[in-house]
mmCIF file of C-alpha atoms in Angstrom:
data_model
loop_
_atom_site.group_PDB
_atom_site.id
_atom_site.type_symbol
_atom_site.label_atom_id
_atom_site.label_comp_id
_atom_site.label_asym_id
_atom_site.label_seq_id
_atom_site.Cartn_x
_atom_site.Cartn_y
_atom_site.Cartn_z
ATOM 1 C CA MET A 876 86.993 -186.862 -47.966
ATOM 2 C CA PRO A 877 84.017 -188.021 -50.288
ATOM 3 C CA PRO A 878 80.899 -188.530 -48.423
ATOM 4 C CA ASN A 879 80.904 -192.409 -49.290
ATOM 5 C CA LEU A 880 83.887 -192.956 -47.095
ATOM 6 C CA PRO A 881 83.742 -194.035 -43.770
ATOM 7 C CA ALA A 882 86.205 -190.930 -42.248
ATOM 8 C CA TRP A 883 83.708 -188.627 -44.221
ATOM 9 C CA ARG A 884 82.084 -187.602 -40.584
ATOM 10 C CA THR A 885 84.113 -187.405 -37.305
ATOM 11 C CA ARG A 886 82.843 -189.689 -34.385
ATOM 12 C CA ALA A 887 81.749 -186.345 -32.874
ATOM 13 C CA GLU A 888 79.654 -185.589 -35.807
ATOM 14 C CA ARG A 889 78.442 -189.413 -35.941
ATOM 15 C CA PHE A 890 77.633 -189.097 -32.174
ATOM 16 C CA ASP A 891 75.458 -185.605 -33.010
ATOM 17 C CA ALA A 892 73.660 -187.255 -35.739
ATOM 18 C CA MET A 893 72.615 -190.104 -33.427
ATOM 19 C CA VAL A 894 71.337 -187.318 -30.802
ATOM 20 C CA ILE A 895 69.412 -185.930 -33.564
ATOM 21 C CA ALA A 896 68.024 -188.803 -35.092
ATOM 22 C CA ALA A 897 66.784 -189.887 -31.618
ATOM 23 C CA ALA A 898 65.351 -186.899 -30.802
ATOM 24 C CA ASP A 899 63.516 -186.492 -34.153
ATOM 25 C CA ASP A 900 62.101 -190.275 -34.180
ATOM 26 C CA LEU A 901 60.620 -189.197 -30.719
ATOM 27 C CA ALA A 902 59.093 -185.777 -31.610
ATOM 28 C CA ARG A 903 57.065 -187.709 -34.210
ATOM 29 C CA ARG A 904 55.311 -189.355 -31.439
ATOM 30 C CA HIS A 905 55.604 -186.641 -28.684
ATOM 31 C CA PRO A 906 55.368 -183.117 -30.594
ATOM 32 C CA GLU A 907 56.116 -181.179 -27.386
ATOM 33 C CA ILE A 908 59.614 -182.544 -27.803
ATOM 34 C CA THR A 909 60.107 -180.512 -30.825
ATOM 35 C CA GLN A 910 60.119 -177.245 -28.043
ATOM 36 C CA MET A 911 63.158 -178.604 -26.626
ATOM 37 C CA GLN A 912 66.629 -178.234 -27.399
ATOM 38 C CA PHE A 913 69.100 -180.877 -27.831
ATOM 39 C CA ALA A 914 73.157 -180.393 -27.286
ATOM 40 C CA VAL A 915 75.970 -182.173 -26.896
ATOM 41 C CA GLU A 916 79.002 -181.648 -24.674
ATOM 42 C CA GLU A 917 82.556 -183.598 -24.439
ATOM 43 C CA VAL A 918 82.435 -184.310 -20.426
ATOM 44 C CA PRO A 919 79.584 -183.132 -17.755
ATOM 45 C CA PRO A 920 80.803 -180.430 -15.270
ATOM 46 C CA SER A 921 83.254 -181.411 -12.574
ATOM 47 C CA ASP A 922 80.587 -180.431 -9.936
ATOM 48 C CA PRO A 923 77.547 -182.898 -10.034
ATOM 49 C CA ALA A 924 74.662 -182.295 -8.098
ATOM 50 C CA PRO A 925 74.193 -184.049 -4.792
ATOM 51 C CA TRP A 926 71.722 -186.254 -6.333
ATOM 52 C CA GLU A 927 73.805 -187.457 -9.116
ATOM 53 C CA LYS A 928 75.842 -190.386 -8.143
ATOM 54 C CA GLY A 929 78.534 -191.818 -10.767
ATOM 55 C CA VAL A 930 79.263 -190.093 -13.931
ATOM 56 C CA VAL A 931 76.753 -187.997 -15.582
ATOM 57 C CA LEU A 932 75.417 -189.294 -18.981
ATOM 58 C CA GLY A 933 72.961 -186.449 -20.038
ATOM 59 C CA ARG A 934 71.283 -183.550 -18.279
ATOM 60 C CA GLY A 935 68.020 -181.587 -18.531
ATOM 61 C CA PHE A 936 67.485 -177.872 -17.949
ATOM 62 C CA ALA A 937 64.013 -176.445 -17.445
ATOM 63 C CA ALA A 938 62.809 -173.537 -19.559
ATOM 64 C CA GLU A 939 63.638 -170.372 -18.393
ATOM 65 C CA PRO A 940 60.939 -168.170 -20.206
ATOM 66 C CA ARG A 941 61.992 -165.014 -18.544
ATOM 67 C CA ALA A 942 65.289 -165.344 -20.382
ATOM 68 C CA GLY A 943 63.832 -166.769 -23.713
ATOM 69 C CA LEU A 944 65.313 -170.082 -23.173
ATOM 70 C CA PRO A 945 63.634 -173.192 -24.157
ATOM 71 C CA ALA A 946 63.886 -176.616 -22.345
ATOM 72 C CA ARG A 947 67.272 -177.910 -23.138
ATOM 73 C CA ILE A 948 69.036 -181.564 -22.763
ATOM 74 C CA VAL A 949 72.502 -181.832 -22.781
ATOM 75 C CA LEU A 950 74.153 -185.460 -23.649
ATOM 76 C CA TYR A 951 77.852 -185.818 -22.619
ATOM 77 C CA ARG A 952 79.495 -187.451 -25.421
ATOM 78 C CA ARG A 953 82.687 -189.045 -23.989
ATOM 79 C CA PRO A 954 81.093 -191.034 -20.929
ATOM 80 C CA ILE A 955 78.356 -192.394 -23.314
ATOM 81 C CA THR A 956 80.798 -193.753 -25.869
ATOM 82 C CA SER A 957 83.050 -195.209 -23.347
ATOM 83 C CA ARG A 958 80.214 -197.335 -22.533
ATOM 84 C CA ALA A 959 79.443 -198.811 -25.985
ATOM 85 C CA ALA A 960 81.213 -201.434 -27.685
ATOM 86 C CA ASP A 961 80.427 -200.245 -30.978
ATOM 87 C CA ASP A 962 78.207 -198.224 -33.211
ATOM 88 C CA ALA A 963 75.028 -200.114 -33.049
ATOM 89 C CA GLU A 964 75.304 -200.148 -28.805
ATOM 90 C CA LEU A 965 76.399 -196.218 -28.983
ATOM 91 C CA ALA A 966 72.953 -195.795 -30.916
ATOM 92 C CA GLU A 967 71.056 -197.532 -28.455
ATOM 93 C CA LEU A 968 72.601 -195.959 -25.613
ATOM 94 C CA VAL A 969 72.064 -192.523 -27.080
ATOM 95 C CA ARG A 970 68.412 -193.220 -27.765
ATOM 96 C CA ARG A 971 68.238 -194.700 -23.834
ATOM 97 C CA VAL A 972 69.782 -191.355 -22.892
ATOM 98 C CA VAL A 973 67.369 -189.159 -24.959
ATOM 99 C CA VAL A 974 64.554 -190.953 -23.812
ATOM 100 C CA GLU A 975 65.355 -190.655 -20.353
ATOM 101 C CA GLN A 976 66.124 -187.045 -20.110
ATOM 102 C CA VAL A 977 62.770 -186.260 -22.247
ATOM 103 C CA ALA A 978 60.944 -188.513 -19.630
ATOM 104 C CA LEU A 979 62.302 -186.311 -16.987
ATOM 105 C CA MET A 980 61.661 -182.935 -18.667
ATOM 106 C CA LEU A 981 57.693 -184.127 -19.200
ATOM 107 C CA GLY A 982 57.232 -185.450 -15.578
ATOM 108 C CA ARG A 983 56.535 -188.955 -17.282
ATOM 109 C CA ARG A 984 58.048 -192.548 -17.188
ATOM 110 C CA PRO A 985 60.509 -193.300 -19.874
ATOM 111 C CA GLU A 986 58.346 -196.415 -21.022
ATOM 112 C CA GLU A 987 55.765 -193.762 -21.852
ATOM 113 C CA ILE A 988 57.847 -191.846 -24.182
ATOM 114 C CA ASP A 989 59.283 -194.734 -25.800
ATOM 115 C CA PRO A 990 57.790 -198.358 -24.963
ATOM 116 C CA ASP A 991 60.504 -200.279 -27.318
ATOM 117 C CA LEU A 992 62.959 -199.655 -24.252
#
C-alpha cells in the first residue's frame, strides 16, 4: 500500500506509533525517560498481581542492573483499544497510561510528569 492510504499501517502499528509519540514527547521534559524501554503486548498475563483490580492497561518493571535490563513499561493494546471510541480518544488514553506508568516508575505523581493531564 502506498503511504498516503489509510491502510498503509495496521492498527497495531498505529498503536505502537502512539506509544512512541507519547514517550518521546515526555522524554523532552524528563530526560530520564530515555533510559526506559517501552513495549506493547496484546493482552496482560492472566495472573494479575494481588493489588491489580480489573483489567490491567499497563505495567512497569524496575530495572535489573545485574541482568543488564533497563526499566521497562508495557502497554496492553487490546484492553486500551477496547476503551476508546475513536483514534483521538485512543491517543489520549495511550498517553494517560504512559504518563501513569512513568510516574509510578519515577515515584512521582502523574501531574508532575504531564501537567496537561
